[in-house]
Coordinates of C-alpha atoms in Angstrom, one line a residue:
M1 CA -54.5 -39.8 56.6
S2 CA -53.9 -36.8 54.2
A3 CA -52.9 -37.6 50.4
A4 CA -49.7 -35.8 51.0
E5 CA -48.7 -38.4 53.6
H6 CA -49.0 -41.2 51.0
A7 CA -47.3 -39.4 48.1
P8 CA -43.9 -40.8 47.1
A9 CA -40.8 -39.1 48.0
P10 CA -39.1 -36.9 45.5
D11 CA -36.6 -38.7 43.0
D12 CA -33.7 -36.7 44.2
D13 CA -34.0 -38.7 47.7
L14 CA -33.7 -42.0 45.8
P15 CA -30.2 -43.4 46.4
L16 CA -28.2 -44.2 43.4
D17 CA -26.2 -47.4 43.7
A18 CA -22.5 -47.7 42.3
E19 CA -23.8 -49.8 39.0
T20 CA -26.5 -47.2 38.3
T21 CA -23.8 -44.3 38.6
R22 CA -21.2 -46.3 36.4
H23 CA -24.3 -46.9 33.8
L24 CA -25.1 -43.0 33.9
L25 CA -21.3 -41.7 33.7
A26 CA -21.0 -44.5 30.6
K27 CA -23.7 -42.5 28.8
L28 CA -22.4 -39.3 29.1
N29 CA -21.6 -37.4 25.9
L30 CA -18.6 -35.4 28.6
A31 CA -15.7 -37.7 29.0
I32 CA -15.1 -38.3 32.5
A33 CA -12.2 -39.8 33.8
V34 CA -10.6 -40.3 37.8
V35 CA -7.0 -40.2 37.9
R36 CA -4.5 -40.7 40.9
P37 CA -1.9 -38.0 41.8
G38 CA 1.5 -38.7 41.8
A39 CA 1.4 -42.2 39.8
W40 CA -0.9 -40.5 37.1
T41 CA -2.7 -43.6 36.3
V42 CA -6.5 -43.7 35.3
A43 CA -8.8 -45.4 38.3
Y44 CA -11.7 -44.8 36.6
E45 CA -12.9 -43.7 33.0
N46 CA -16.3 -43.6 31.1
A47 CA -16.8 -44.8 27.4
K48 CA -16.5 -41.6 25.8
F49 CA -13.0 -40.9 27.5
F50 CA -11.7 -44.3 26.7
Q51 CA -13.0 -43.8 23.1
W52 CA -11.1 -40.5 22.8
F53 CA -7.9 -41.6 24.8
P54 CA -7.6 -45.2 24.4
G55 CA -5.0 -47.1 26.3
T56 CA -2.7 -50.1 25.6
G57 CA -4.1 -51.9 28.9
E58 CA -0.9 -52.1 30.7
D59 CA -1.1 -51.7 34.5
D60 CA 1.5 -49.0 34.6
E61 CA 0.1 -47.0 32.0
T62 CA -0.1 -43.2 32.8
L63 CA -2.2 -40.3 31.7
A64 CA 0.4 -38.9 30.0
S65 CA 0.9 -41.6 27.7
R66 CA -2.7 -41.5 26.7
V67 CA -3.1 -37.6 26.5
P68 CA -0.6 -36.0 24.1
G69 CA 1.3 -33.2 25.5
L70 CA 0.1 -33.3 28.9
P71 CA 2.3 -31.0 31.1
L72 CA 2.2 -33.2 34.3
D73 CA 4.7 -30.9 36.1
R74 CA 2.3 -27.9 35.4
L75 CA -0.8 -30.1 36.4
G76 CA 1.0 -31.2 39.5
E77 CA 1.9 -27.9 40.8
R78 CA -1.8 -26.7 40.6
M79 CA -3.4 -29.7 42.1
E80 CA -1.1 -29.4 45.1
R81 CA -2.3 -25.6 45.3
G82 CA -5.9 -27.2 45.4
R83 CA -6.5 -25.0 41.9
P84 CA -8.1 -26.5 38.5
F85 CA -5.9 -26.8 35.6
S86 CA -7.0 -26.8 31.7
F87 CA -5.4 -27.8 28.9
E88 CA -6.1 -28.2 25.4
T89 CA -5.0 -31.2 22.6
E90 CA -6.6 -33.5 20.1
A91 CA -8.5 -36.8 20.7
K92 CA -9.1 -39.4 18.0
A93 CA -12.9 -40.4 17.0
G94 CA -13.5 -42.7 14.1
G95 CA -9.8 -41.9 12.9
R96 CA -10.3 -38.2 12.7
P97 CA -8.9 -35.6 15.1
V98 CA -11.1 -33.9 17.5
P99 CA -10.0 -30.6 19.3
V100 CA -10.8 -31.2 23.0
K101 CA -10.4 -29.4 26.3
L102 CA -9.5 -31.2 29.5
E103 CA -10.6 -29.6 32.9
F104 CA -8.5 -31.3 36.1
R105 CA -9.6 -30.5 39.6
P106 CA -9.6 -32.4 43.3
L107 CA -12.3 -34.6 43.7
V108 CA -12.2 -33.3 47.3
D109 CA -11.5 -29.9 48.5
G110 CA -8.8 -28.9 51.1
G111 CA -6.7 -32.0 51.1
P112 CA -5.1 -34.6 48.9
S113 CA -7.5 -36.4 46.9
D114 CA -8.1 -38.2 43.3
I115 CA -8.6 -35.8 40.6
L116 CA -11.6 -35.5 38.3
V117 CA -11.0 -35.3 34.4
E118 CA -13.6 -33.5 32.2
C119 CA -13.0 -33.5 28.8
A120 CA -15.2 -31.8 26.1
S121 CA -15.0 -31.3 22.3
I122 CA -14.4 -27.8 21.7
S123 CA -14.7 -28.3 17.4
K124 CA -17.5 -25.7 17.6
Q125 CA -15.3 -23.3 19.3
K126 CA -12.3 -24.2 17.0
E127 CA -14.3 -23.5 13.8
A128 CA -15.8 -20.5 15.0
E129 CA -11.9 -19.3 16.0
Y130 CA -11.1 -20.5 12.6
M131 CA -13.7 -18.5 10.9
L132 CA -13.0 -15.4 12.9
E133 CA -9.3 -15.8 11.8
S134 CA -10.1 -16.2 8.1
Y135 CA -12.4 -13.5 8.0
S136 CA -9.7 -11.4 9.8
K137 CA -6.8 -12.6 7.3
L138 CA -9.3 -11.8 4.4
A139 CA -10.3 -8.4 5.7
E140 CA -6.2 -7.8 6.1
R141 CA -5.9 -8.7 2.2
N142 CA -8.8 -6.6 1.4
T143 CA -7.2 -3.8 3.2
R144 CA -3.9 -4.3 1.7
E145 CA -5.3 -4.5 -1.7
L146 CA -7.4 -1.3 -1.2
Q147 CA -4.3 0.5 0.0
K148 CA -2.2 -1.0 -3.1
E149 CA -5.3 0.4 -5.2
K150 CA -5.4 3.5 -3.6
D151 CA -1.5 4.2 -3.6
R152 CA -1.9 3.3 -7.4
V153 CA -4.7 5.8 -8.1
E154 CA -2.5 8.7 -6.1
K155 CA 0.6 8.0 -7.9
L156 CA -1.4 8.2 -11.3
L157 CA -3.1 11.2 -10.3
L158 CA 0.2 12.7 -9.2
N159 CA 1.5 12.0 -12.7
I160 CA -1.2 14.6 -14.2
M161 CA -1.3 17.2 -11.2
P162 CA 0.8 18.8 -8.6
K163 CA 0.8 17.3 -5.2
S164 CA -0.8 20.6 -3.4
V165 CA -3.6 20.3 -5.8
Y166 CA -4.1 16.6 -5.5
E167 CA -4.1 17.0 -1.6
E168 CA -6.6 19.8 -2.2
M169 CA -9.0 17.5 -4.4
K170 CA -8.5 14.6 -2.1
D171 CA -9.7 16.9 1.0
Y172 CA -12.5 18.7 -0.8
G173 CA -13.6 17.2 -3.6
T174 CA -12.7 20.0 -5.9
T175 CA -9.9 22.6 -6.4
T176 CA -9.8 26.2 -7.1
P177 CA -8.3 27.9 -10.0
Q178 CA -5.4 29.6 -8.9
R179 CA -3.6 32.7 -10.3
F180 CA 0.4 33.0 -10.2
E181 CA 1.9 36.4 -10.8
Q182 CA 5.1 35.2 -11.9
A183 CA 6.2 31.7 -13.1
T184 CA 8.6 30.4 -15.9
V185 CA 7.1 28.0 -18.5
L186 CA 9.1 25.8 -20.6
M187 CA 7.9 24.2 -23.8
L188 CA 9.8 21.6 -25.8
D189 CA 9.1 19.7 -29.0
F190 CA 11.4 17.5 -31.2
V191 CA 12.5 18.5 -35.2
D192 CA 11.1 16.1 -37.5
F193 CA 9.1 14.2 -35.5
T194 CA 6.5 13.8 -37.6
D195 CA 8.5 12.2 -40.4
M196 CA 10.3 10.0 -37.9
T197 CA 6.8 8.4 -36.9
V198 CA 6.0 7.6 -40.6
S199 CA 9.3 6.1 -41.5
R200 CA 10.2 4.2 -38.3
D201 CA 8.7 1.3 -36.5
P202 CA 6.0 3.1 -33.8
G203 CA 6.9 0.6 -31.1
P204 CA 10.4 1.1 -30.6
L205 CA 10.1 5.1 -31.6
I206 CA 7.4 5.4 -28.9
A207 CA 9.7 3.5 -26.3
E208 CA 12.5 5.7 -27.2
L209 CA 10.2 8.8 -26.6
N210 CA 8.8 7.3 -23.3
D211 CA 12.7 7.0 -22.0
I212 CA 13.5 10.6 -23.3
F213 CA 10.3 12.2 -21.3
S214 CA 11.1 10.0 -18.0
A215 CA 14.6 11.1 -18.0
F216 CA 13.3 14.7 -18.5
D217 CA 10.7 14.2 -15.4
R218 CA 13.8 13.1 -13.1
I219 CA 15.4 16.4 -14.3
V220 CA 12.6 18.7 -13.8
E221 CA 12.0 16.8 -10.3
M222 CA 15.6 17.8 -9.3
F223 CA 14.9 21.8 -9.7
D224 CA 11.5 22.0 -7.9
C225 CA 9.8 22.4 -11.2
E226 CA 6.5 20.7 -12.4
R227 CA 5.8 18.6 -15.4
I228 CA 2.5 19.8 -16.6
K229 CA 1.7 17.3 -19.6
T230 CA 3.0 16.0 -22.9
I231 CA 0.9 16.2 -26.0
G232 CA 2.8 14.1 -28.4
D233 CA 6.3 15.1 -28.9
A234 CA 5.9 18.2 -26.9
Y235 CA 6.9 18.6 -23.4
M236 CA 5.6 21.4 -20.8
A237 CA 7.1 22.1 -17.3
V238 CA 6.7 25.0 -15.4
A239 CA 8.3 26.9 -12.2
G240 CA 6.9 29.1 -9.6
M241 CA 3.9 27.3 -9.2
P242 CA 1.7 25.7 -7.3
E243 CA 4.3 26.9 -4.9
A244 CA 5.7 30.3 -5.3
N245 CA 9.7 30.1 -6.0
P246 CA 11.7 33.3 -6.3
D247 CA 14.4 31.4 -8.6
H248 CA 11.8 30.0 -10.9
A249 CA 13.2 31.3 -14.1
A250 CA 16.8 30.0 -12.8
N251 CA 15.4 26.8 -12.2
I252 CA 13.9 26.3 -15.4
A253 CA 17.2 27.5 -17.2
K254 CA 18.9 25.0 -15.6
V255 CA 16.2 22.1 -16.5
A256 CA 16.3 23.3 -20.2
L257 CA 20.3 23.0 -20.3
R258 CA 20.2 19.7 -18.9
M259 CA 17.6 18.6 -21.2
R260 CA 19.7 19.5 -24.2
R261 CA 22.8 18.1 -22.4
Y262 CA 21.0 14.8 -21.8
L263 CA 20.2 14.4 -25.6
D264 CA 23.4 15.4 -26.8
R265 CA 25.2 12.5 -25.0
R266 CA 22.0 10.2 -26.0
N267 CA 22.6 11.2 -29.4
A268 CA 26.3 10.6 -29.2
A269 CA 25.4 6.7 -28.5
L270 CA 22.7 6.2 -30.7
P271 CA 22.5 6.2 -34.5
E272 CA 19.2 8.2 -34.7
P273 CA 19.3 11.8 -33.3
W274 CA 16.9 13.6 -31.4
L275 CA 16.9 17.1 -32.0
C276 CA 14.6 19.3 -29.9
R277 CA 13.6 23.1 -29.8
I278 CA 12.9 24.7 -26.3
G279 CA 11.2 28.3 -25.8
I280 CA 11.1 29.9 -22.3
N281 CA 8.9 32.4 -21.0
T282 CA 8.3 34.4 -17.9
G283 CA 4.8 35.8 -16.8
P284 CA 1.5 35.5 -14.8
L285 CA -0.7 32.8 -15.4
I286 CA -3.4 30.5 -13.9
G287 CA -3.3 26.9 -12.7
S288 CA -6.5 24.7 -12.7
I289 CA -8.0 21.1 -13.3
V290 CA -10.2 20.9 -16.2
G291 CA -12.5 18.1 -17.3
I292 CA -15.1 16.0 -15.5
N293 CA -14.5 12.3 -16.3
K294 CA -11.1 12.8 -17.1
Y295 CA -9.1 15.0 -15.0
V296 CA -6.2 17.1 -16.5
Y297 CA -4.3 20.0 -14.5
D298 CA -3.4 22.5 -17.2
I299 CA -2.1 26.2 -17.2
F300 CA -3.4 29.2 -19.2
G301 CA -2.4 32.8 -19.7
P302 CA -0.1 34.9 -22.0
A303 CA 3.0 33.7 -20.4
V304 CA 2.1 30.2 -21.6
N305 CA 1.2 31.2 -25.0
L306 CA 4.3 33.5 -25.3
A307 CA 6.6 30.2 -24.4
A308 CA 4.9 28.3 -27.3
R309 CA 5.8 31.1 -29.5
M310 CA 9.5 31.0 -28.1
E311 CA 9.6 27.1 -28.8
Q312 CA 8.2 27.8 -32.6
L313 CA 11.1 30.7 -33.1
S314 CA 13.9 28.4 -31.7
E315 CA 16.2 26.3 -33.6
P316 CA 17.4 22.8 -33.0
R317 CA 19.4 22.3 -30.3
Q318 CA 18.5 26.1 -29.2
I319 CA 16.8 27.4 -26.3
T320 CA 15.1 31.0 -26.8
V321 CA 13.9 33.1 -24.1
C322 CA 12.5 36.9 -24.8
D323 CA 13.5 39.9 -22.7
D324 CA 11.5 39.6 -19.6
T325 CA 13.1 36.1 -19.0
Y326 CA 16.4 37.7 -20.0
T327 CA 16.0 40.0 -17.3
L328 CA 15.8 37.6 -14.6
L329 CA 18.7 35.5 -16.3
K330 CA 21.3 37.7 -17.5
D331 CA 23.3 37.9 -14.1
D332 CA 23.8 34.1 -13.9
F333 CA 23.8 32.8 -17.4
M334 CA 25.4 33.4 -20.8
L335 CA 22.8 34.5 -23.3
I336 CA 23.2 35.5 -27.0
D337 CA 21.2 38.3 -28.1
R338 CA 19.2 37.1 -31.5
G339 CA 17.9 40.6 -32.4
E340 CA 14.4 41.9 -32.1
Y341 CA 11.2 39.7 -33.7
E342 CA 7.8 40.4 -34.5
I343 CA 5.6 37.7 -32.4
K344 CA 1.9 37.6 -33.3
G345 CA -0.4 39.0 -30.6
F346 CA 2.5 40.4 -28.6
G347 CA 4.2 43.0 -30.6
T348 CA 7.9 43.2 -31.0
K349 CA 10.2 41.4 -28.7
R350 CA 14.0 41.0 -28.3
L351 CA 14.9 37.2 -28.5
Y352 CA 18.0 35.6 -26.9
F353 CA 19.7 31.9 -27.2
L354 CA 20.2 30.7 -23.7
E355 CA 23.8 29.0 -24.1
S356 CA 24.9 28.0 -20.5
E357 CA 25.4 28.8 -16.8
Q358 CA 28.3 31.4 -16.0
G359 CA 31.1 30.4 -14.0

């Protein structure tokens, strides 16, 4: 007789009796139960299932009373159709909640039978989902913070340069100096501001100046002009750039008149008057960003220099222009001839006070 004939039968040929099966099921880390359909009573459960879903021991106790939130109607419908059913809930283990997933399926395919319930912990899955959700919320929060910071930086940059220049800088990382053949520049400063800074508390004084310049910004924006910069008590604005505008001189004139009107109303309500001088001039100029570490958008050219001369030759509460700007304004505004003046670097010019709009 050969050795093969004397070899023992394989292990899977050995029958398992009911007691052995019970012991094996009791040792499983997976919770197992067998449920009677209709009555939904537990016919069998291993130790793990009882640990997670302990009962009271009553004979009529149902699975629904032991498994919180179990939808018996949906479970029954799926079992009648011979389809598996999944359900997630929380079990108790040592007094702490454990997220678990229950799988229900008929013990016998194709006919009425008891229902096998398999229940496994999904703690690691839930931890992973929680971590993913936490990272997602963190990413969303960081994105919002980044967007807020981006908006803040954009707002700051738009305070020091026109929007079209900012867009060019954002897209290409640099800007190209631009020449504008016709633009109108406004220069304003306050009479005796130096004496005011010495004699008054600097905090309230600068707060008032900030209020005034903020109002000027709103007026400038109303007429499609650009605030270029402030230097101390000086305020500079321009019309006709960076977007060409045929009404650049009229728009700046309207801005100047409204600035003066705003100060008159403010002075009538407050004890300390703010008296300004304004100069306006029209001509070619160049606009460009200057600086590397600190960006400043500025304008250059004879038109700017002559506007500064107009402001210096102006008087308190007056708006002074020369003949180039007068030619553009005379049909729509009231102007008073001041006569001819010798202007350093520009020769003799006829000057005018801008009084009001006509009509």
